[in-house]
CSV table of C-alpha atoms in Angstrom, one decimal:
chain,number,residue,atom,x,y,z
A,1,UNK,CA,-47.0,55.0,7.1
A,2,UNK,CA,-48.8,51.7,9.8
A,3,UNK,CA,-49.6,53.4,13.3
A,4,UNK,CA,-48.6,50.6,16.3
A,5,UNK,CA,-49.3,52.7,18.9
A,6,UNK,CA,-53.0,54.3,18.5
A,7,UNK,CA,-53.1,53.3,22.6
A,8,UNK,CA,-50.9,52.1,25.5
A,9,UNK,CA,-50.8,50.2,27.3
A,10,UNK,CA,-53.0,50.1,30.7
A,11,UNK,CA,-49.8,51.2,32.5
A,12,UNK,CA,-48.6,53.4,30.4
A,13,UNK,CA,-52.2,55.7,31.0
A,14,UNK,CA,-51.5,55.7,34.3
A,15,UNK,CA,-48.6,57.3,33.4
A,16,UNK,CA,-49.9,59.4,32.1
A,17,UNK,CA,-52.6,59.5,34.4
A,18,UNK,CA,-50.5,60.0,37.6
A,19,UNK,CA,-48.2,62.7,36.0
A,20,UNK,CA,-50.3,64.8,33.5
A,21,UNK,CA,-53.9,65.5,35.8
A,22,UNK,CA,-56.2,66.9,33.7
A,23,UNK,CA,-54.3,68.0,31.2
A,24,UNK,CA,-54.7,64.6,30.0
A,25,UNK,CA,-58.0,64.6,30.8
A,26,UNK,CA,-58.6,68.3,29.1
A,27,UNK,CA,-57.3,65.9,25.9
A,28,UNK,CA,-57.9,62.7,23.8
A,29,UNK,CA,-55.0,60.4,24.6
A,30,UNK,CA,-52.4,60.6,21.3
A,31,UNK,CA,-53.2,64.0,20.8
A,32,UNK,CA,-49.3,64.8,21.0
A,33,UNK,CA,-48.6,61.8,20.3
A,34,UNK,CA,-47.3,61.2,16.7
A,35,UNK,CA,-46.9,56.4,15.1
A,36,UNK,CA,-44.3,54.7,15.6
A,37,UNK,CA,-41.6,54.2,12.7
A,38,UNK,CA,-40.9,50.0,12.8
A,39,UNK,CA,-37.5,50.3,11.9
A,40,UNK,CA,-36.9,53.3,14.2
A,41,UNK,CA,-38.5,50.7,17.6
A,42,UNK,CA,-36.5,47.9,16.2
A,43,UNK,CA,-33.9,49.8,16.6
A,44,UNK,CA,-34.2,50.8,20.1
A,45,UNK,CA,-35.6,48.1,21.3
A,46,UNK,CA,-31.5,46.4,20.6
A,47,UNK,CA,-30.5,48.9,22.6
A,48,UNK,CA,-32.7,48.2,25.4
A,49,UNK,CA,-32.1,44.7,24.6
A,50,UNK,CA,-28.8,45.9,24.6
A,51,UNK,CA,-28.4,47.6,28.3
A,52,UNK,CA,-29.8,44.9,30.0
A,53,UNK,CA,-27.9,41.6,28.6
A,54,UNK,CA,-24.9,42.0,30.6
A,55,UNK,CA,-24.4,43.3,34.4
A,56,UNK,CA,-23.4,46.6,34.1
A,57,UNK,CA,-22.0,50.3,36.3
A,58,UNK,CA,-23.3,53.4,35.3
A,59,UNK,CA,-22.5,56.8,35.2
A,60,UNK,CA,-24.8,58.8,33.2
A,61,UNK,CA,-24.9,62.9,33.4
A,62,UNK,CA,-27.0,65.8,32.8
A,63,UNK,CA,-27.1,69.4,32.1
A,64,UNK,CA,-30.4,71.6,31.6
A,65,UNK,CA,-29.9,74.3,29.4
A,66,UNK,CA,-33.1,76.8,28.7
A,67,UNK,CA,-32.7,78.4,25.1
A,68,UNK,CA,-34.7,81.5,24.1
A,69,UNK,CA,-33.5,82.9,20.8
A,70,UNK,CA,-30.0,83.4,21.3
A,71,UNK,CA,-29.6,83.4,25.1
A,72,UNK,CA,-28.7,80.6,26.7
A,73,UNK,CA,-28.7,79.7,30.7
A,74,UNK,CA,-27.0,76.5,31.6
A,75,UNK,CA,-27.7,74.8,35.3
A,76,UNK,CA,-24.6,72.5,36.7
A,77,UNK,CA,-23.7,69.6,35.6
A,78,UNK,CA,-25.9,66.4,37.8
A,79,UNK,CA,-25.0,62.5,37.3
A,80,UNK,CA,-26.5,59.5,38.4
A,81,UNK,CA,-25.1,56.7,39.4
A,82,UNK,CA,-26.7,53.0,38.2
A,83,UNK,CA,-26.4,49.6,38.0
A,84,UNK,CA,-28.1,47.2,36.6
A,85,UNK,CA,-27.5,43.2,37.6
A,86,UNK,CA,-30.3,41.7,35.1
A,87,UNK,CA,-32.3,39.2,36.0
A,88,UNK,CA,-31.0,40.6,39.7
A,89,UNK,CA,-31.9,44.0,40.2
A,90,UNK,CA,-30.9,47.6,40.2
A,91,UNK,CA,-28.6,49.7,42.0
A,92,UNK,CA,-29.3,53.8,41.9
A,93,UNK,CA,-27.1,56.7,43.5
A,94,UNK,CA,-29.0,60.5,42.9
A,95,UNK,CA,-29.6,63.3,44.7
A,96,UNK,CA,-27.3,62.2,48.4
A,97,UNK,CA,-30.3,59.3,47.8
A,98,UNK,CA,-28.8,55.4,47.0
A,99,UNK,CA,-31.9,52.9,46.3
A,100,UNK,CA,-32.2,49.8,46.1
A,101,UNK,CA,-34.6,47.9,42.8
A,102,UNK,CA,-35.5,44.3,43.3
A,103,UNK,CA,-36.6,41.3,45.1
A,104,UNK,CA,-40.2,42.8,43.7
A,105,UNK,CA,-39.1,45.5,47.1
A,106,UNK,CA,-38.0,49.3,46.1
A,107,UNK,CA,-35.3,50.6,49.0
A,108,UNK,CA,-34.2,53.7,49.7
A,109,UNK,CA,-31.0,55.6,52.6
A,110,UNK,CA,-30.1,59.3,52.3
A,111,UNK,CA,-26.5,60.1,52.9
A,112,UNK,CA,-28.0,63.2,55.9
A,113,UNK,CA,-29.0,59.7,58.8
A,114,UNK,CA,-29.1,56.0,58.7
A,115,UNK,CA,-31.8,55.7,61.0
A,116,UNK,CA,-34.2,55.7,58.2
A,117,UNK,CA,-35.0,54.2,55.1
A,118,UNK,CA,-37.8,53.4,52.6
A,119,UNK,CA,-38.9,49.9,52.7
A,120,UNK,CA,-41.7,49.5,50.1
A,121,UNK,CA,-43.2,46.7,47.4
A,122,UNK,CA,-42.7,48.2,43.7
A,123,UNK,CA,-45.8,45.9,42.8
A,124,UNK,CA,-44.8,44.7,40.0
A,125,UNK,CA,-43.2,47.0,37.9
A,126,UNK,CA,-39.4,48.6,40.3
A,127,UNK,CA,-39.1,52.3,37.1
A,128,UNK,CA,-43.3,53.5,38.5
A,129,UNK,CA,-42.6,52.2,42.5
A,130,UNK,CA,-39.7,54.9,41.3
A,131,UNK,CA,-41.9,57.4,39.6
A,132,UNK,CA,-44.4,57.8,42.3
A,133,UNK,CA,-41.7,58.6,45.0
A,134,UNK,CA,-40.0,60.9,43.2
A,135,UNK,CA,-42.3,62.6,40.5
A,136,UNK,CA,-39.4,63.8,38.4
A,137,UNK,CA,-37.2,60.9,36.2
A,138,UNK,CA,-35.2,62.7,33.8
A,139,UNK,CA,-32.8,59.8,33.2
A,140,UNK,CA,-33.5,57.6,30.0
A,141,UNK,CA,-30.4,55.1,31.9
A,142,UNK,CA,-33.6,54.9,34.0
A,143,UNK,CA,-35.9,53.5,31.3
A,144,UNK,CA,-33.9,51.5,29.5
A,145,UNK,CA,-33.1,49.1,31.9
A,146,UNK,CA,-35.4,48.7,33.9
A,147,UNK,CA,-38.5,50.0,31.9
A,148,UNK,CA,-41.6,48.6,29.4
A,149,UNK,CA,-39.0,46.4,27.2
A,150,UNK,CA,-42.1,47.1,24.7
A,151,UNK,CA,-40.3,50.6,22.6
A,152,UNK,CA,-42.9,52.6,22.3
A,153,UNK,CA,-43.1,52.4,26.3
A,154,UNK,CA,-40.2,52.8,26.8
A,155,UNK,CA,-40.5,55.7,25.6
A,156,UNK,CA,-42.9,57.6,26.9
A,157,UNK,CA,-40.0,56.8,30.5
A,158,UNK,CA,-37.4,57.8,28.8
A,159,UNK,CA,-38.1,61.9,30.3
A,160,UNK,CA,-40.6,62.7,32.9
A,161,UNK,CA,-41.2,66.4,30.9
A,162,UNK,CA,-41.5,65.5,27.9
A,163,UNK,CA,-43.7,61.3,28.0
A,164,UNK,CA,-45.3,62.0,24.4
A,165,UNK,CA,-42.1,60.7,23.0
A,166,UNK,CA,-42.3,57.6,20.3
A,167,UNK,CA,-39.6,56.1,18.0
A,168,UNK,CA,-39.9,58.5,14.2
A,169,UNK,CA,-36.4,57.9,13.1
A,170,UNK,CA,-32.9,56.4,12.5
A,171,UNK,CA,-29.8,58.6,11.6
A,172,UNK,CA,-27.0,56.3,9.7
A,173,UNK,CA,-23.7,56.6,10.7
A,174,UNK,CA,-21.6,59.4,9.9
A,175,UNK,CA,-18.1,57.8,8.9
A,176,UNK,CA,-16.7,60.8,7.6
A,177,UNK,CA,-18.2,63.1,11.0
A,178,UNK,CA,-16.8,60.8,13.3
A,179,UNK,CA,-20.8,60.0,14.3
A,180,UNK,CA,-22.0,56.9,15.3
A,181,UNK,CA,-25.6,55.3,14.2
A,182,UNK,CA,-28.8,58.0,16.4
A,183,UNK,CA,-32.7,56.5,16.8
A,184,UNK,CA,-34.3,60.0,16.8
A,185,UNK,CA,-37.1,59.9,18.8
A,186,UNK,CA,-40.4,63.1,18.8
A,187,UNK,CA,-43.9,64.9,19.7
A,188,UNK,CA,-45.7,67.4,19.1
A,189,UNK,CA,-44.2,69.0,21.6
A,190,UNK,CA,-41.1,67.3,22.1
A,191,UNK,CA,-38.1,66.3,19.4
A,192,UNK,CA,-35.1,63.8,21.3
A,193,UNK,CA,-32.5,61.7,19.8
A,194,UNK,CA,-29.3,59.4,21.0
A,195,UNK,CA,-26.1,58.5,20.1
A,196,UNK,CA,-25.6,54.6,20.3
A,197,UNK,CA,-22.0,52.8,19.7
A,198,UNK,CA,-21.8,51.4,16.8
A,199,UNK,CA,-20.0,48.7,18.5
A,200,UNK,CA,-21.0,48.3,21.6
A,201,UNK,CA,-24.4,49.0,20.5
A,202,UNK,CA,-24.5,51.5,24.1
A,203,UNK,CA,-25.7,54.3,23.8
A,204,UNK,CA,-23.2,57.7,24.3
A,205,UNK,CA,-25.2,60.6,23.9
A,206,UNK,CA,-28.5,61.5,24.1
A,207,UNK,CA,-30.7,65.5,24.2
A,208,UNK,CA,-34.4,66.3,25.1
A,209,UNK,CA,-35.9,69.8,23.6
A,210,UNK,CA,-38.8,70.4,24.8
A,211,UNK,CA,-40.2,73.6,23.1
A,212,UNK,CA,-44.0,73.6,24.1
A,213,UNK,CA,-46.9,72.4,26.2
A,214,UNK,CA,-48.3,74.1,29.3
A,215,UNK,CA,-44.7,74.9,31.1
A,216,UNK,CA,-43.3,75.9,28.6
A,217,UNK,CA,-43.6,80.1,27.1
A,218,UNK,CA,-43.9,80.9,23.6
A,219,UNK,CA,-40.7,81.3,21.5
A,220,UNK,CA,-38.3,79.6,25.1
A,221,UNK,CA,-36.7,75.7,24.3
A,222,UNK,CA,-35.3,73.4,27.4
A,223,UNK,CA,-32.6,70.6,26.8
A,224,UNK,CA,-31.7,68.2,28.2
A,225,UNK,CA,-28.0,67.1,27.0
A,226,UNK,CA,-26.6,63.0,28.6
A,227,UNK,CA,-23.3,61.1,28.1
A,228,UNK,CA,-23.3,57.6,29.3
A,229,UNK,CA,-19.6,55.7,30.7
A,230,UNK,CA,-20.9,52.2,30.7
A,231,UNK,CA,-18.2,49.6,32.9
A,232,UNK,CA,-18.5,45.6,34.0
A,233,UNK,CA,-19.2,45.1,37.5
A,234,UNK,CA,-16.4,42.9,39.0
A,235,UNK,CA,-19.0,41.0,41.4
A,236,UNK,CA,-22.3,41.3,41.0
A,237,UNK,CA,-23.3,38.6,43.8
A,238,UNK,CA,-22.0,42.2,45.8
A,239,UNK,CA,-23.1,45.2,43.7
A,240,UNK,CA,-26.6,45.6,44.7
A,241,UNK,CA,-26.1,45.3,47.8
A,242,UNK,CA,-28.0,48.1,50.6
A,243,UNK,CA,-27.7,47.5,54.4
A,244,UNK,CA,-31.1,48.7,55.6
A,245,UNK,CA,-30.7,46.9,58.8
A,246,UNK,CA,-32.0,48.4,62.8
A,247,UNK,CA,-33.0,51.1,60.5
A,248,UNK,CA,-37.0,52.8,61.5
A,249,UNK,CA,-39.4,52.6,58.2
A,250,UNK,CA,-41.2,55.4,56.6
A,251,UNK,CA,-43.1,55.4,53.3
A,252,UNK,CA,-41.9,57.9,51.4
A,253,UNK,CA,-38.5,59.4,50.4
A,254,UNK,CA,-38.8,63.1,51.2
A,255,UNK,CA,-38.6,61.9,54.8
A,256,UNK,CA,-34.9,60.5,54.9
A,257,UNK,CA,-33.5,63.0,54.8
A,258,UNK,CA,-32.1,65.8,58.1
A,259,UNK,CA,-32.3,69.2,57.1
A,260,UNK,CA,-29.3,70.8,58.8
A,261,UNK,CA,-28.9,73.4,59.9
A,262,UNK,CA,-27.7,75.9,58.8
A,263,UNK,CA,-25.7,79.4,58.8
A,264,UNK,CA,-28.4,82.9,60.3
A,265,UNK,CA,-27.0,85.1,57.6
A,266,UNK,CA,-24.9,87.2,59.3
A,267,UNK,CA,-21.8,86.9,61.0
A,268,UNK,CA,-21.3,84.9,64.0
A,269,UNK,CA,-24.3,83.5,63.5
A,270,UNK,CA,-25.3,79.6,64.2
A,271,UNK,CA,-28.9,80.0,63.4
A,272,UNK,CA,-31.2,78.1,60.7
A,273,UNK,CA,-34.6,76.1,60.8
A,274,UNK,CA,-34.3,74.4,64.0
A,275,UNK,CA,-37.6,76.2,65.8
A,276,UNK,CA,-36.6,78.8,68.0
A,277,UNK,CA,-33.7,79.6,66.2
A,278,UNK,CA,-32.8,82.8,63.8
A,279,UNK,CA,-34.2,82.3,60.3
A,280,UNK,CA,-31.5,82.8,58.1
A,281,UNK,CA,-32.1,87.1,56.5
A,282,UNK,CA,-31.5,88.0,52.5
A,283,UNK,CA,-33.7,90.4,50.6
A,284,UNK,CA,-34.8,89.0,47.1
A,285,UNK,CA,-36.5,91.1,44.2
A,286,UNK,CA,-39.5,91.4,43.6
A,287,UNK,CA,-41.9,90.1,41.0
A,288,UNK,CA,-42.8,93.2,40.2
A,289,UNK,CA,-39.7,95.4,39.1
A,290,UNK,CA,-41.7,99.2,40.0
A,291,UNK,CA,-41.2,97.7,44.0
A,292,UNK,CA,-38.2,97.5,46.1
A,293,UNK,CA,-36.3,94.1,46.8
A,294,UNK,CA,-38.0,92.6,49.7
A,295,UNK,CA,-35.8,92.1,52.9
A,296,UNK,CA,-36.9,89.7,55.9
A,297,UNK,CA,-35.4,91.9,58.3
A,298,UNK,CA,-37.7,94.8,57.5
A,299,UNK,CA,-40.5,92.6,58.5
A,300,UNK,CA,-39.2,92.4,61.8
A,301,UNK,CA,-43.0,92.8,63.2
A,302,UNK,CA,-44.9,90.7,61.0
A,303,UNK,CA,-44.7,87.3,61.4
A,304,UNK,CA,-43.6,85.8,57.9
A,305,UNK,CA,-45.1,82.7,56.0
A,306,UNK,CA,-42.5,81.8,53.3
A,307,UNK,CA,-43.1,78.7,50.0
A,308,UNK,CA,-40.8,77.9,48.4
A,309,UNK,CA,-41.7,77.1,44.8
A,310,UNK,CA,-40.9,76.8,41.6
A,311,UNK,CA,-43.1,76.5,38.6
A,312,UNK,CA,-42.3,72.6,36.8
A,313,UNK,CA,-43.4,71.3,40.7
A,314,UNK,CA,-47.3,69.5,40.4
A,315,UNK,CA,-48.0,69.8,44.2
A,316,UNK,CA,-46.6,74.2,44.2
A,317,UNK,CA,-49.1,75.2,41.0
A,318,UNK,CA,-51.7,73.3,43.8
A,319,UNK,CA,-50.5,75.4,46.4
A,320,UNK,CA,-50.5,78.8,45.7
A,321,UNK,CA,-53.8,80.1,45.5
A,322,UNK,CA,-54.3,78.3,48.5
A,323,UNK,CA,-51.3,80.6,49.4
A,324,UNK,CA,-52.6,83.4,49.1
A,325,UNK,CA,-56.0,82.2,50.0
A,326,UNK,CA,-54.4,81.9,53.6
A,327,UNK,CA,-52.2,85.6,53.0
A,328,UNK,CA,-56.4,86.8,52.8
A,329,UNK,CA,-58.0,85.6,55.4
A,330,UNK,CA,-54.9,86.4,58.3
A,331,UNK,CA,-56.3,90.1,57.2
A,332,UNK,CA,-59.5,89.4,57.3
A,333,UNK,CA,-58.7,88.6,60.9
A,334,UNK,CA,-56.4,91.2,61.9
A,335,UNK,CA,-53.5,89.2,62.2
A,336,UNK,CA,-50.2,91.3,61.0
A,337,UNK,CA,-48.9,88.4,58.7
A,338,UNK,CA,-46.8,88.4,55.4
A,339,UNK,CA,-47.1,85.2,53.2
A,340,UNK,CA,-44.0,85.4,50.4
A,341,UNK,CA,-43.4,83.4,48.0
A,342,UNK,CA,-40.3,81.8,46.7
A,343,UNK,CA,-39.7,80.6,43.4
A,344,UNK,CA,-36.3,78.9,43.2
A,345,UNK,CA,-35.0,76.2,41.4
A,346,UNK,CA,-35.6,77.5,37.9
A,347,UNK,CA,-33.1,77.7,35.0
A,348,UNK,CA,-33.4,81.3,34.5
A,349,UNK,CA,-30.4,83.2,35.9
A,350,UNK,CA,-30.4,86.7,35.1
A,351,UNK,CA,-33.8,89.0,36.5
A,352,UNK,CA,-35.2,90.1,34.0
A,353,UNK,CA,-36.4,86.4,32.1
A,354,UNK,CA,-37.2,85.5,35.5
A,355,UNK,CA,-39.3,88.0,36.0
A,356,UNK,CA,-41.0,87.7,31.8
A,357,UNK,CA,-41.9,84.0,33.1
A,358,UNK,CA,-42.9,84.0,36.5
A,359,UNK,CA,-45.3,87.0,35.3
A,360,UNK,CA,-45.9,84.6,32.1
A,361,UNK,CA,-46.8,81.4,34.3
A,362,UNK,CA,-49.2,83.3,36.3
A,363,UNK,CA,-50.6,84.7,33.7
A,364,UNK,CA,-51.4,81.6,32.1
A,365,UNK,CA,-52.4,79.5,35.8
A,366,UNK,CA,-55.5,82.7,36.3
A,367,UNK,CA,-53.6,83.3,39.5
A,368,UNK,CA,-55.2,85.4,43.0
A,369,UNK,CA,-51.9,86.4,43.9
A,370,UNK,CA,-53.4,88.9,46.3
A,371,UNK,CA,-52.5,88.3,49.3
A,372,UNK,CA,-49.4,86.7,48.9
A,373,UNK,CA,-46.2,88.4,47.9
A,374,UNK,CA,-43.9,87.1,45.2
A,375,UNK,CA,-40.2,87.6,45.4
A,376,UNK,CA,-37.6,85.8,43.2
A,377,UNK,CA,-34.5,83.6,44.3
A,378,UNK,CA,-32.4,83.7,41.4
A,379,UNK,CA,-29.1,81.0,42.8
A,380,UNK,CA,-31.4,79.4,45.1
A,381,UNK,CA,-29.0,81.2,47.6
A,382,UNK,CA,-31.6,81.8,49.8
A,383,UNK,CA,-33.6,78.1,48.9
A,384,UNK,CA,-29.9,76.7,50.5
A,385,UNK,CA,-29.6,79.2,53.5
A,386,UNK,CA,-33.1,77.2,55.2
A,387,UNK,CA,-32.0,74.5,53.2
A,388,UNK,CA,-34.9,73.7,51.2
A,389,UNK,CA,-34.4,69.7,49.6
A,390,UNK,CA,-38.0,69.7,48.0
A,391,UNK,CA,-40.7,72.0,47.0
A,392,UNK,CA,-43.2,73.1,47.9
A,393,UNK,CA,-41.3,73.8,51.4
A,394,UNK,CA,-42.8,76.2,53.4
A,395,UNK,CA,-41.5,77.6,56.7
A,396,UNK,CA,-43.6,80.6,58.9
A,397,UNK,CA,-41.3,82.8,60.9
A,398,UNK,CA,-42.4,84.5,64.4
A,399,UNK,CA,-42.5,88.3,64.4
A,400,UNK,CA,-39.4,88.1,66.6
A,401,UNK,CA,-37.2,86.2,63.6
A,402,UNK,CA,-37.5,83.0,64.8
A,403,UNK,CA,-38.1,79.9,62.7
A,404,UNK,CA,-41.9,78.3,64.4
A,405,UNK,CA,-42.3,75.4,61.9
A,406,UNK,CA,-40.6,74.5,58.5
A,407,UNK,CA,-42.9,71.6,56.8
A,408,UNK,CA,-42.8,70.1,52.8
A,409,UNK,CA,-45.5,69.6,50.8
A,410,UNK,CA,-48.2,71.2,50.3
A,411,UNK,CA,-51.5,68.0,50.6
A,412,UNK,CA,-55.6,68.1,52.4
A,413,UNK,CA,-55.0,69.7,55.7
A,414,UNK,CA,-52.0,71.8,54.6
A,415,UNK,CA,-53.3,74.5,54.8
A,416,UNK,CA,-55.8,73.5,57.8
A,417,UNK,CA,-53.0,73.0,59.4
A,418,UNK,CA,-51.3,76.6,59.0
A,419,UNK,CA,-53.7,78.6,60.0
A,420,UNK,CA,-53.7,76.4,63.1
A,421,UNK,CA,-50.0,77.2,63.8
A,422,UNK,CA,-51.0,81.4,63.1
A,423,UNK,CA,-53.7,80.5,65.5
A,424,UNK,CA,-51.2,79.4,67.8
A,425,UNK,CA,-48.5,81.5,67.6
A,426,UNK,CA,-50.8,84.9,68.2
A,427,UNK,CA,-52.9,83.0,70.7
A,428,UNK,CA,-49.2,83.7,72.9
A,429,UNK,CA,-49.6,86.9,71.9
A,430,UNK,CA,-46.0,86.5,69.9
A,431,UNK,CA,-46.6,89.9,67.9
A,432,UNK,CA,-43.9,92.7,68.6
A,433,UNK,CA,-40.3,92.3,67.8
A,434,UNK,CA,-37.8,90.4,69.9
A,435,UNK,CA,-35.0,93.2,70.9
A,436,UNK,CA,-31.3,92.5,69.9
A,437,UNK,CA,-29.3,90.2,71.9
A,438,UNK,CA,-32.0,88.6,73.7
A,439,UNK,CA,-30.3,85.3,73.4
A,440,UNK,CA,-32.0,83.6,70.2
A,441,UNK,CA,-29.6,84.3,68.5
């Protein structure tokens, strides 16, 4: 078979570097790729061309399932709405965001507030402008609509967690089984198929399966199940409208979300994430099955640093050893501080399976967790109570159970800023729990 994809394009290579970082640089670029099949590539090129042929409004749904042996657990279905007007641009809606990619710019707003907007140059690539802001794009429809036109390059954009895919086969239609033709994609650790409507040439269903790699334990598969519905656009001239006049400009989409004040986890409580309010109470299972649940109420009298994280979140993985180091630093300096890494937003919702997976993750990452406790938010209810909208999110709670600071993201300087927050807090002498009924609720 002819190898027509021995070297990725410069733009695709830049995407892989951004996505995989040191993982990519530690091995040959083509190590996990397979040769592109000319017939499959040609079939995929036709699908890309058909999607970009006429204005269409699209509903794209996704269900993610984790499979281990006979055990399967599925996350709730999520929906992406997008409208493509060829030659003009694309508008997308998901997770409360509305995004416009047109006229060489990426613009975005969020439903939680009407005073902020993102308005940035797309630097010649709407898809990569979107990826740079969101970091995780498991939406193949976006890639087929505004990604690379070369089918081999577009295949690598279909799911940002499966960046090695190449078109490798075509399965003919089966009228007897009422099945449309399929285009197959694969790599050493990933496989995908896209079913194409025989009449319209548009995709109807797709499945991505990831069964290996650094973030998928042995014996586990992650499945992405997609469905598409295409409709004509009634008014292409207005389909891409996104008014942002009068809004203050910010540089990152994460800054667009307003953090809602949430219930304090007790009847009648009106606490939330506003500094000074009471932090929502919780009881969470420890990663170690031999230890009792961790209760925020039981930690009164100590300052608590919560870090909400997930295994699939790159910044989270980078932050964990530094947060453990923060806990050791506090202990060495005689500060009554409890650092808790709260694992959330994973596919596994059963306690035994989550413990197994996180223990495997800690071992594979060679994570020195001394100085930091690890607890499991199985159903995401604690993350919801703390209005977590992005990972990692770090919350500092004082000895009286009040929220001190909330920060999303963890980058250069974050650890030092946390240390300064703790030093400022202890210099204020707040080491004792406040009495009940002190007016903080």
